[in-house]
Coordinates of C-alpha atoms and ligand atoms in Angstrom, one line a residue:
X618 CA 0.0 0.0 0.0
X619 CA 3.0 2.3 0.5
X620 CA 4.2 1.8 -2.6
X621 CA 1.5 2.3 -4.7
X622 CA 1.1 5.4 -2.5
X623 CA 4.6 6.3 -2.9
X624 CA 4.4 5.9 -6.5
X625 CA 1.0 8.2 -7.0
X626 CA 2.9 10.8 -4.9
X627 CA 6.1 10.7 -6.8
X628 CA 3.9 10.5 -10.9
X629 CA 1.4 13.4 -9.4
X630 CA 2.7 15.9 -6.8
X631 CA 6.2 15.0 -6.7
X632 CA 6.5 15.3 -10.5
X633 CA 4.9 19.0 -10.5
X634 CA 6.5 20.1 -7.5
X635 CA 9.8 19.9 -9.4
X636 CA 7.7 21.4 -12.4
X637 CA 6.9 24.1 -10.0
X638 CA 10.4 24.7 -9.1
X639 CA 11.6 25.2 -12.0
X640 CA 9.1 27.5 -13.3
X641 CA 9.9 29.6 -10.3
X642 CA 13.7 29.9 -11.4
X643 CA 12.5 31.4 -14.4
X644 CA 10.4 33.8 -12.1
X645 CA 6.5 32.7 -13.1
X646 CA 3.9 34.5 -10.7
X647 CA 1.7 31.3 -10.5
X648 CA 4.8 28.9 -10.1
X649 CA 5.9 31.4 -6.8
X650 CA 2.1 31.8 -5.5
X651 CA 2.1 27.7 -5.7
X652 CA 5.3 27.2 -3.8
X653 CA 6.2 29.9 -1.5
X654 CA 3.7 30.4 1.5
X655 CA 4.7 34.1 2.3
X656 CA 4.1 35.1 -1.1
X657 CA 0.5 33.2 -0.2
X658 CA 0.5 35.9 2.7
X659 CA -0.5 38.5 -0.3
X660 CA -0.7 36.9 -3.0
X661 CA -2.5 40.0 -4.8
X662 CA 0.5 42.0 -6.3
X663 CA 1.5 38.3 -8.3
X664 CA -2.1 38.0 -9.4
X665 CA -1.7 42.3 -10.9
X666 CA 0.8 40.6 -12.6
X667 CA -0.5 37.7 -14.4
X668 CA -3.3 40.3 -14.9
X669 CA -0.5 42.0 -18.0
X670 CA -1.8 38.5 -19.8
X671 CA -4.8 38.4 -21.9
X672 CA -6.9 36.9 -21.8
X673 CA -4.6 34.4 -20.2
X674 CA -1.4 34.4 -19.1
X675 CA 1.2 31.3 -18.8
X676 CA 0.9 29.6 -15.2
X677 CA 3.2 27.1 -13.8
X678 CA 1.6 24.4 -15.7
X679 CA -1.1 25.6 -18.0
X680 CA -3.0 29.0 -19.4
X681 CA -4.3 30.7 -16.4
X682 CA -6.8 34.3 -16.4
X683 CA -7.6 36.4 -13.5
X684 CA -10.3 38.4 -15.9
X685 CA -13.8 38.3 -14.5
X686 CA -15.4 38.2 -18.3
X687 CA -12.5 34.9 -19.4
X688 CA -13.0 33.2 -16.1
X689 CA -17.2 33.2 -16.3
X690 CA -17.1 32.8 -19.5
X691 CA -15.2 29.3 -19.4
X692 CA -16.9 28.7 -16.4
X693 CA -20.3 29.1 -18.5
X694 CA -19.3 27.4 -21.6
X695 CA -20.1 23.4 -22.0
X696 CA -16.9 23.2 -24.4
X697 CA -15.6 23.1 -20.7
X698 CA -15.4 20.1 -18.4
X699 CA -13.9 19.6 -15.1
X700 CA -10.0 18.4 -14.6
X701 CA -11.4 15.1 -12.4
X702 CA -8.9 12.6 -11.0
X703 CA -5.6 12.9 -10.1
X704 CA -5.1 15.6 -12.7
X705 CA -2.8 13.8 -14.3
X706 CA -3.1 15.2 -17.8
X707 CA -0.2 17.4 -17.6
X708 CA 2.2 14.4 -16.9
X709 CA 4.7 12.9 -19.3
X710 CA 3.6 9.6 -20.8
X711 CA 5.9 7.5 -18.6
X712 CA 4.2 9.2 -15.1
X713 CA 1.0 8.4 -16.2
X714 CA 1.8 5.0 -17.0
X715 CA 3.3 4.9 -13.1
X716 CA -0.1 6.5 -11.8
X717 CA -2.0 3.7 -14.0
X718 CA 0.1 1.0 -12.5
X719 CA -0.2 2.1 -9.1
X720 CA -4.2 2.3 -9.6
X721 CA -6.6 4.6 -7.8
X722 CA -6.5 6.1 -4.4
X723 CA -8.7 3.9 -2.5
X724 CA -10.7 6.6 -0.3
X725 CA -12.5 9.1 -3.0
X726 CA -11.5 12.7 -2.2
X727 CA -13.4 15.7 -2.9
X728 CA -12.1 16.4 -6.4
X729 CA -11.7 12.9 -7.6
X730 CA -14.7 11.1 -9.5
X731 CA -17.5 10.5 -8.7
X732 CA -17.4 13.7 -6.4
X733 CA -20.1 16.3 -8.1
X734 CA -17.1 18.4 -8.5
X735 CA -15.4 16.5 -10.9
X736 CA -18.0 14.3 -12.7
X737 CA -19.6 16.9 -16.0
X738 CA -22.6 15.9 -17.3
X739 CA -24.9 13.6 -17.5
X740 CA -23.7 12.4 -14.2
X741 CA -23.3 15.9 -12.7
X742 CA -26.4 16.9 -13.1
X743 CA -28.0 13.3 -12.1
X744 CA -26.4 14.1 -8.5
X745 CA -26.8 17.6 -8.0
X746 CA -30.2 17.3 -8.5
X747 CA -30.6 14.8 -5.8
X748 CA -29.1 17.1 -3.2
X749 CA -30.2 20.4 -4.2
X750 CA -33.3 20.9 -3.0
X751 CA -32.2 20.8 0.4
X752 CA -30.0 23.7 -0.5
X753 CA -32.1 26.4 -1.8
X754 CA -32.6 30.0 -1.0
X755 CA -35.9 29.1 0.7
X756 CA -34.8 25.8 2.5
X757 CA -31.8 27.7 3.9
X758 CA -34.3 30.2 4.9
X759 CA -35.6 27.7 7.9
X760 CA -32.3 27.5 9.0
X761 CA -31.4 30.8 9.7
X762 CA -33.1 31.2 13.0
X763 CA -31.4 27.8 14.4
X764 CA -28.4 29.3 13.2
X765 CA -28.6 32.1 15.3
X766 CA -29.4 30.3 18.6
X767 CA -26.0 28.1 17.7
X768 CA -23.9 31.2 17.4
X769 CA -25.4 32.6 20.6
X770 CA -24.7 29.1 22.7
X771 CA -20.9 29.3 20.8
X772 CA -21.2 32.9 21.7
X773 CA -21.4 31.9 25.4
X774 CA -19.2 29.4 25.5
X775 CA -16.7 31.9 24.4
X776 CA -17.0 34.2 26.7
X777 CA -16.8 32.2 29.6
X778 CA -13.4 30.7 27.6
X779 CA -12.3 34.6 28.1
X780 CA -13.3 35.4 31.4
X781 CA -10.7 37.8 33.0
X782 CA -9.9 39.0 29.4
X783 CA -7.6 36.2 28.4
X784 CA -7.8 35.8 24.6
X785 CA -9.3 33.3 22.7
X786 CA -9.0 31.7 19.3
X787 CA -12.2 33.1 17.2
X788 CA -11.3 30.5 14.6
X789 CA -11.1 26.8 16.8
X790 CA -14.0 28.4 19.3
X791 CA -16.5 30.2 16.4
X792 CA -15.7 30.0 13.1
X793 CA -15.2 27.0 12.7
X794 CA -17.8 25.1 15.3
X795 CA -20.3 27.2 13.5
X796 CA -20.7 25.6 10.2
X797 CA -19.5 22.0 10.7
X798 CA -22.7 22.2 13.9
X799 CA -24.7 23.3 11.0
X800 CA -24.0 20.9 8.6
X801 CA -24.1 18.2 10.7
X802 CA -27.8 19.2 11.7
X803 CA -29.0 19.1 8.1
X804 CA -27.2 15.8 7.6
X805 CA -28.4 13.9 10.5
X806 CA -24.3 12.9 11.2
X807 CA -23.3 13.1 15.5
X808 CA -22.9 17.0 16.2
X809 CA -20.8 15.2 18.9
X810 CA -18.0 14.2 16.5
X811 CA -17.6 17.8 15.2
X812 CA -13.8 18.1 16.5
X813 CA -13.5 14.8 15.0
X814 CA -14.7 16.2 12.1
X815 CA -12.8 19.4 12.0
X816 CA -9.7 16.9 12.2
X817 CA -10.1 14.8 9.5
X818 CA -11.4 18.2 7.2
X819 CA -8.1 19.8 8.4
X820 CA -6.1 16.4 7.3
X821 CA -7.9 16.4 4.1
X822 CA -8.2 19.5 2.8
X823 CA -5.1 19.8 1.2
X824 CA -6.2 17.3 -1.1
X825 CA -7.6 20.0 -3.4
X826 CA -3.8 21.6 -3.5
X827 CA -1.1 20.7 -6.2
X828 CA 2.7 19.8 -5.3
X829 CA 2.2 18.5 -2.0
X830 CA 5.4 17.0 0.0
X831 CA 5.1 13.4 0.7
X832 CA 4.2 13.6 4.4
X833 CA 1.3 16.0 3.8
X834 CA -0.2 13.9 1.5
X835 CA 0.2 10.4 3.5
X836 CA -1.6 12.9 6.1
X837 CA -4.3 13.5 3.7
X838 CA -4.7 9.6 2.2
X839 CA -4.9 8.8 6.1
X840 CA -7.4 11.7 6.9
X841 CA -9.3 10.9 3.8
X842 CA -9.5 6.6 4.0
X843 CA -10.8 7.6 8.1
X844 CA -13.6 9.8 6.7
X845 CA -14.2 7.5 4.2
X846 CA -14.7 4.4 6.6
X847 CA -16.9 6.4 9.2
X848 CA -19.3 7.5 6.4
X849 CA -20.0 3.7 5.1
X850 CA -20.4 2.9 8.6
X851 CA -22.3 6.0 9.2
X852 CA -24.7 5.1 5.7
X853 CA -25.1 1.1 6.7
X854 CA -26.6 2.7 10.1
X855 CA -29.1 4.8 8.1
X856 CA -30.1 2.3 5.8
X857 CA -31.0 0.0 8.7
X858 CA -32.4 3.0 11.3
X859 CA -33.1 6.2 8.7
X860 CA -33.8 9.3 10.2
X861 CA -35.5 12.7 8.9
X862 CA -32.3 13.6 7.5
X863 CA -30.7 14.6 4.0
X864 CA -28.6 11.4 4.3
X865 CA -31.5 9.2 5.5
X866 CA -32.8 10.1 2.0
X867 CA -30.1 9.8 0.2
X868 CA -29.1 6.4 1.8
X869 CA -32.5 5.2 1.0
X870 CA -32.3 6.1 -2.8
X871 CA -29.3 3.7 -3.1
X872 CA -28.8 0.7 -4.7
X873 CA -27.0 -0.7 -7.4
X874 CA -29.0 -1.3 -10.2
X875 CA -29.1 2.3 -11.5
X876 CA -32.0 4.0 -10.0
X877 CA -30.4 5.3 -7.2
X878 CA -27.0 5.8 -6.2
X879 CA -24.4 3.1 -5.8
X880 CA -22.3 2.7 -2.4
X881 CA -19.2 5.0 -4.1
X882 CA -21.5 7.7 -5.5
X883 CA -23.2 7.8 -2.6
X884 CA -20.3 8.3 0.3
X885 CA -18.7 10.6 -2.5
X886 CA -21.5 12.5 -2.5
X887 CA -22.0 12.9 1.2
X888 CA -18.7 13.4 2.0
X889 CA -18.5 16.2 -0.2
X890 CA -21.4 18.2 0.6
X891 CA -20.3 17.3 4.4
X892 CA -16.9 18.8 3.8
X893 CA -17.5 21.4 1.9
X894 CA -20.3 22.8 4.2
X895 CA -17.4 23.3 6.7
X896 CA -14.1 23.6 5.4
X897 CA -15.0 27.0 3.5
X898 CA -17.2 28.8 5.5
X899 CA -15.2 29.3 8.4
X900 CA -12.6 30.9 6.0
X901 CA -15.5 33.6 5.1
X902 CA -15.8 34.2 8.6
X903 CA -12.2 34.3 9.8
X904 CA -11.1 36.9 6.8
X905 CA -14.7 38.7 7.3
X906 CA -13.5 39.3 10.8
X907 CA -9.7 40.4 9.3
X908 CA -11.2 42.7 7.1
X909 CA -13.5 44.4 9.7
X910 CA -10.5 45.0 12.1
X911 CA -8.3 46.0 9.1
X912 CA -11.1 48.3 8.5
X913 CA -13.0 49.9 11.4
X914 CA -14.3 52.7 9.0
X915 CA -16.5 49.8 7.6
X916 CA -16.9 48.0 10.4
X917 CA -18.6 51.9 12.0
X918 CA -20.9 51.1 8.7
X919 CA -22.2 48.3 9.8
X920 CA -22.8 49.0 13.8
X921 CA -25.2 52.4 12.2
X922 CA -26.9 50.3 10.0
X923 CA -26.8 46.7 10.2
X924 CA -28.9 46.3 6.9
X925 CA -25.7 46.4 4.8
X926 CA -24.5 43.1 6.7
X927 CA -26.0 41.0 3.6
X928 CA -23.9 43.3 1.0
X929 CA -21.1 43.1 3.3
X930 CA -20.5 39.0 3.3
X931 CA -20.5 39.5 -0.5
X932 CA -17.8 42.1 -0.3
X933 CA -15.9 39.7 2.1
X934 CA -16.1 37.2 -0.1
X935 CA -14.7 39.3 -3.1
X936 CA -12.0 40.8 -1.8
X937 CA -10.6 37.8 0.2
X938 CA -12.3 34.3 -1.5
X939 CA -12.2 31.4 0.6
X940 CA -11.5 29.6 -2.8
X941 CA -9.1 31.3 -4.8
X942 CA -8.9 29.2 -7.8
X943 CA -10.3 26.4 -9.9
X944 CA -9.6 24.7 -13.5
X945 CA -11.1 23.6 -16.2
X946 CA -10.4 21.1 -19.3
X947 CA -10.9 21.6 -22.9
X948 CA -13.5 18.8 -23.9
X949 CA -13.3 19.8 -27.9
X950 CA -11.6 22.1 -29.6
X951 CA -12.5 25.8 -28.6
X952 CA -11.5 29.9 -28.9
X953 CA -12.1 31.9 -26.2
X954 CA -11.3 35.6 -26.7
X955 CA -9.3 35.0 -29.7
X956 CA -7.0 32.4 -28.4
X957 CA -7.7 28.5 -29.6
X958 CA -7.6 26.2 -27.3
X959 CA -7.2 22.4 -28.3
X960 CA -9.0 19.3 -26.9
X961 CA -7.6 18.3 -23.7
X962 CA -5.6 21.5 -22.9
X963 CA -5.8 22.7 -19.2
X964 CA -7.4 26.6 -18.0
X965 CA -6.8 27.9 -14.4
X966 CA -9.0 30.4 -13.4
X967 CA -7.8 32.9 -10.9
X968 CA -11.4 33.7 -9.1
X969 CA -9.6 35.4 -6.3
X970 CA -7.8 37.6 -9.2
X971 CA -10.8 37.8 -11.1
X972 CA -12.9 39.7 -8.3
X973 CA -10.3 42.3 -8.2
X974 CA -10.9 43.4 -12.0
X975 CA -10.7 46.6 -12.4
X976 CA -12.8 45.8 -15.5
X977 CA -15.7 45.0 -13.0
X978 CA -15.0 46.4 -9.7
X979 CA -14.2 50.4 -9.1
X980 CA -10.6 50.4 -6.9
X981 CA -10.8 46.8 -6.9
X982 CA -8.4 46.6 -3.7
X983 CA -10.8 48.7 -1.5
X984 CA -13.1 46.5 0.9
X985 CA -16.6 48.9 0.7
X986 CA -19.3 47.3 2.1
X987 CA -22.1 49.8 0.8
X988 CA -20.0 48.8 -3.1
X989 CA -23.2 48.4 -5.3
X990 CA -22.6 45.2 -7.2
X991 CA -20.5 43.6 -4.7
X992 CA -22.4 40.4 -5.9
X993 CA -20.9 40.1 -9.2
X994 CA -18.1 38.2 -8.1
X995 CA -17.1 34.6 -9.0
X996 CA -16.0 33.7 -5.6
X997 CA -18.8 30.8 -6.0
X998 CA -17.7 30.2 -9.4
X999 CA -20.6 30.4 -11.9
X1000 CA -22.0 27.9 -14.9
X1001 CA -23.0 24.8 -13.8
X1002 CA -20.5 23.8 -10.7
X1003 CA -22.1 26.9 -9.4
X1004 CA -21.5 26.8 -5.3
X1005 CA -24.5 24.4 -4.1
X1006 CA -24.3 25.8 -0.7
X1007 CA -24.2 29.6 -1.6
X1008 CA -27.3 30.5 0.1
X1009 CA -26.5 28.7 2.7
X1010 CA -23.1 30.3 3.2
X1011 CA -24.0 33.7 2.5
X1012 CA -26.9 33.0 5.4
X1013 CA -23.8 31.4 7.8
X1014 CA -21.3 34.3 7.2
X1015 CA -23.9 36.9 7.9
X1016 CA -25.9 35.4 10.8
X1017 CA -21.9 34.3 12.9
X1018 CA -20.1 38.1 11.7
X1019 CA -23.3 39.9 12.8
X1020 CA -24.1 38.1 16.5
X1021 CA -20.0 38.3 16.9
X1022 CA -19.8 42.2 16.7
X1023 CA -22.8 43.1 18.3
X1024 CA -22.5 40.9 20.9
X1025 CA -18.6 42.4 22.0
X1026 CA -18.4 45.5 20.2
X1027 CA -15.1 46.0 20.9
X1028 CA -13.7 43.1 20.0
X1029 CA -9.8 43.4 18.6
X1030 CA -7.0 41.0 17.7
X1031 CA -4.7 39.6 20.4
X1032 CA -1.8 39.3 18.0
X1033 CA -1.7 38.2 14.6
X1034 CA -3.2 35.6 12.9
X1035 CA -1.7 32.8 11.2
X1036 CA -2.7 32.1 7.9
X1037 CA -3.6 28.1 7.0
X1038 CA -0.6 27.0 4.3
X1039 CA -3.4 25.9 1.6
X1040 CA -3.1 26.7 -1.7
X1041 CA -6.5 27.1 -3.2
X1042 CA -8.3 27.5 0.1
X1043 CA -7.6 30.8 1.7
X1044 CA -8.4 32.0 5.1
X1045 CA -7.1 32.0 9.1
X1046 CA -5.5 28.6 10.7
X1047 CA -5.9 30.6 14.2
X1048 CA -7.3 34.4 14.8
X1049 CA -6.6 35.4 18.5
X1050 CA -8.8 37.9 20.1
X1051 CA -9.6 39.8 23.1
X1052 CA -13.6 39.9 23.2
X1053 CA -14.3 43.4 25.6
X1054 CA -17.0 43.8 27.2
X1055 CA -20.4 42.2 26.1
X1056 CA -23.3 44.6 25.1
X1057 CA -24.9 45.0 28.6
X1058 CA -28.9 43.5 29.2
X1059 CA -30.9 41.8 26.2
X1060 CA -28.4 39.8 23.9
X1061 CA -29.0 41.3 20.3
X1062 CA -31.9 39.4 18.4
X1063 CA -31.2 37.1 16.0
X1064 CA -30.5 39.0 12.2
X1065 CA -33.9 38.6 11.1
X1066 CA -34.3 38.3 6.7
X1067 CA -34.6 36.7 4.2
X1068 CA -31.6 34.2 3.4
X1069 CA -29.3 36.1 0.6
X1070 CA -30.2 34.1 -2.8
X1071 CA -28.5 32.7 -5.3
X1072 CA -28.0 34.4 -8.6
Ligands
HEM1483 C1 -17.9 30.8 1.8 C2 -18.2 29.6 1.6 C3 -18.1 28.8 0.3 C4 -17.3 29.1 -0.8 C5 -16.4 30.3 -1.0 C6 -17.6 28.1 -1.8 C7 -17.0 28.1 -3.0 C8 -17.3 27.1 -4.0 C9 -16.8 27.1 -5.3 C10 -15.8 28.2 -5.9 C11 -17.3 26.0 -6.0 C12 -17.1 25.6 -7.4 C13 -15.7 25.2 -7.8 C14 -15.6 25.0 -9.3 O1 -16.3 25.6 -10.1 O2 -14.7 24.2 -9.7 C15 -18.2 25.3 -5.0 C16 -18.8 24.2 -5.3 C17 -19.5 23.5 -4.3 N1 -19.8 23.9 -3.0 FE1 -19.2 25.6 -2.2 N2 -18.4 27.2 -1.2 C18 -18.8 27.6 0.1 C19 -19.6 27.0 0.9 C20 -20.3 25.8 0.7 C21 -21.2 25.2 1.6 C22 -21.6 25.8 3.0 C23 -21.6 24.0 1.1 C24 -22.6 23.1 1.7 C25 -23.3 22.3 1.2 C26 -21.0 23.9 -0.3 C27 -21.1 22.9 -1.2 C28 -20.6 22.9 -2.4 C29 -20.8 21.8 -3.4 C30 -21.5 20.5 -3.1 C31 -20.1 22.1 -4.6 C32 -20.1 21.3 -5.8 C33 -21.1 21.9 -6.8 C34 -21.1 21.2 -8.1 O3 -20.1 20.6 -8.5 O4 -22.1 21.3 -8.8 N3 -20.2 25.0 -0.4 N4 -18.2 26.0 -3.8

């Protein structure tokens, strides 16, 4: 098992971190964003500079644009189709005849077939359709008042973690307990396990990342096969007892003659919407809360007139994306602004980049909550692979930023931050803070509104 594990390591991220090496000798601005985590710190002055290529410029391994109207239009265009797999298309002949040899990974991660995210259609839009409904503007809607009720328990929980002023970590106490106790609600999986949880999604998420070192991703093969196993277990158990929950259905849909979904689809599935319900957000609300104490002009804004807290998540989310990049493959041969593009070629697209175009966005670099079309960014990509849990994240950010600040109004950073080493995920590993004293009587009432809606 090693072996083959050494050898998938050594054809896939071994192979492209010496790619990426050498791309950064000849000074590339994607090949130093990939490799070097204090460039990652600010990565926003290399992507001004692969900005000078249009509509794409070259990236460490393949065509990459940080233009809002090239990103959605690929993103939008079914001559497109996800990268799926280990992405090894940009590999010599001899690696991918080592990746064949060495077979698949046996735990299915999040970008690996027959995840949503890397299946195109017919078979994307077969499992989307059996999850979304329980995503939707107006389904998330119901959830928003439970949502409060779990920030304002976390909220306590907190504060008696800083009694005396001692400062806590906003991201292990709030940010992230907040979404994974969500999630888990909706799924029907033990809110119990949710450090558990947060564990293996910490261990796994670098899967999405290219040119890991060999002991990161053994970490995430382990992290990944222990998700994997709890969520058969987890499925057998709902077959036999179901529930009222999302998975209940889902497990009951399955079998393997082609109506429903088989075992794999099925834990791919779950695990996916599972992860992704928690491993993002609480990036939204770790840089929401950076920006605000970057920002206190803004963060004034917001205290006067708390209807622009909807506006602000979206500004959040533009100027800081929790996802900063995604790709796409060529499925027949295509032009796109001019430039021809041939079956099977590779397009990164630089969302993070793309929702500072100056194109799009007035003073792209200025976080302004009242900013009118705000919304317009990609940060949730767009076209068919079009965030399912939007709504629900927009409702999250908004509901955990808006209870944190008007609960302890002077809230401030105990130090600085310290950033989490992923690639395409961007956001705080740890966010000390000093909370200050709480608003004084009543607790502040849950934001009331609608959930934000997807465009
Ligand atoms: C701030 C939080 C979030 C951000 C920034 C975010 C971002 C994204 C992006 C960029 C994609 C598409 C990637 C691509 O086009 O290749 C995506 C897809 C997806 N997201 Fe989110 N997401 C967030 C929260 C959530 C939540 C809370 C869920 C909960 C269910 C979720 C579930 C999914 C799923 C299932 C997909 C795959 C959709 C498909 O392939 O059709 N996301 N997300």
């Amino acid at each position: 098992m090693t072996v083959r594990s050494a050898v998938r390591w050594a054809a896939t991220h071994g192979a492209m971190r010496l790619a990426i090496k050498a791309q950064v000798r000849r000074g590339n601005p994607d090949a130093e964003v990939l490799s070097d985590p204090a460039v990652r710190e600010d990565p926003y002055g290399h992507y001004e500079r692969l900005r000078t290529g249009a509509p794409f410029a070259g990236g460490a391994f393949a065509r990459v644009s940080v233009h809002h109207d090239v990103c959605t239009d690929v993103l939008r265009s079914d001559d497109f189709g996800v990268i799926g797999g280990d992405r090894a298309d940009t590999l010599p002949a001899v690696l991918r005849t080592a990746l064949r040899l060495a077979g698949p990974r046996p735990s299915i991660g999040p970008i690996d077939p027959p995840s949503m995210l890397a299946v195109d259609p017919p078979e994307h839009t077969r499992y989307r359709r059996l999850v979304s409904r329980a995503f939707t503007a107006r389904a998330v809607a119901h959830l928003r008042e439970r949502t409060g009720q779990i920030a304002a328990e976390l909220l306590d929980e907190l504060e008696r973690d800083a009694a005396g002023g001692q400062p806590v970590d906003l991201v292990a106490r709030y940010a992230s307990l907040l979404p994974v106790t969500v999630i888990s609600e909706m799924l029907g999986v033990p809110v119990a396990m949710r450090e558990q949880f947060l564990a293996w999604g910490d261990g796994a998420t670098p899967s999405l990342d290219i040119g890991l070192s060999w002991s990161t991703y053994r970490s995430v093969e382990r992290n990944l096969a222990e998700l994997d196993s709890w969520f058969h277990g987890h499925l057998r158990r709902l077959r036999r007892e179901p529930g009222e929950d999302l998975l209940s259905q889902l497990a009951g849909l399955a079998d393997d003659d082609g109506s429903g979904l088989t075992e794999r689809e099925l834990v791919a599935t779950a695990a996916l919407v599972f992860g992704a319900g928690f491993e993002t957000t609480v990036n939204l609300i770790g840089n929401g809360t950076a920006l605000l104490f970057a920002n206190p002009d803004q963060r004034r804004l917001l205290a006067d007139d708390p209807s622009l807290w909807p506006n602000a998540v979206d500004e959040m989310l533009r100027v800081e994306s929790p996802v900063q990049r995604t790709g796409r493959r060529v499925r027949r041969d295509t032009t796109v602004h001019g430039v021809q593009l041939r079956e099977g070629d590779l397009v990164l697209l630089g969302l993070a980049g793309a929702n500072r175009d100056p194109e799009v966005f007035a003073d792209p670099h200025r976080f302004d909550v009242t900013r009118a079309n705000a919304r317009d960014h990609v940060a949730f990509s767009s076209g068919i692979h079009f965030c399912l849990g939007a709504a629900l994240a927009r409702m999250e950010g908004e509901v955990a930023l808006r209870a944190l600040f008007e609960r302890f109004p002077d809230l401030s950073p105990a130090g600085a931050g310290t950033r989490r080493s992923t690639i395409i995920l961007r956001g705080y590993e740890s966010l000390p803070v000093t909370l200050g004293r709480p608003v004084a009587g009543e607790r502040p009432a849950v934001p009331a509104g609608p959930a934000a809606t997807s465009p």
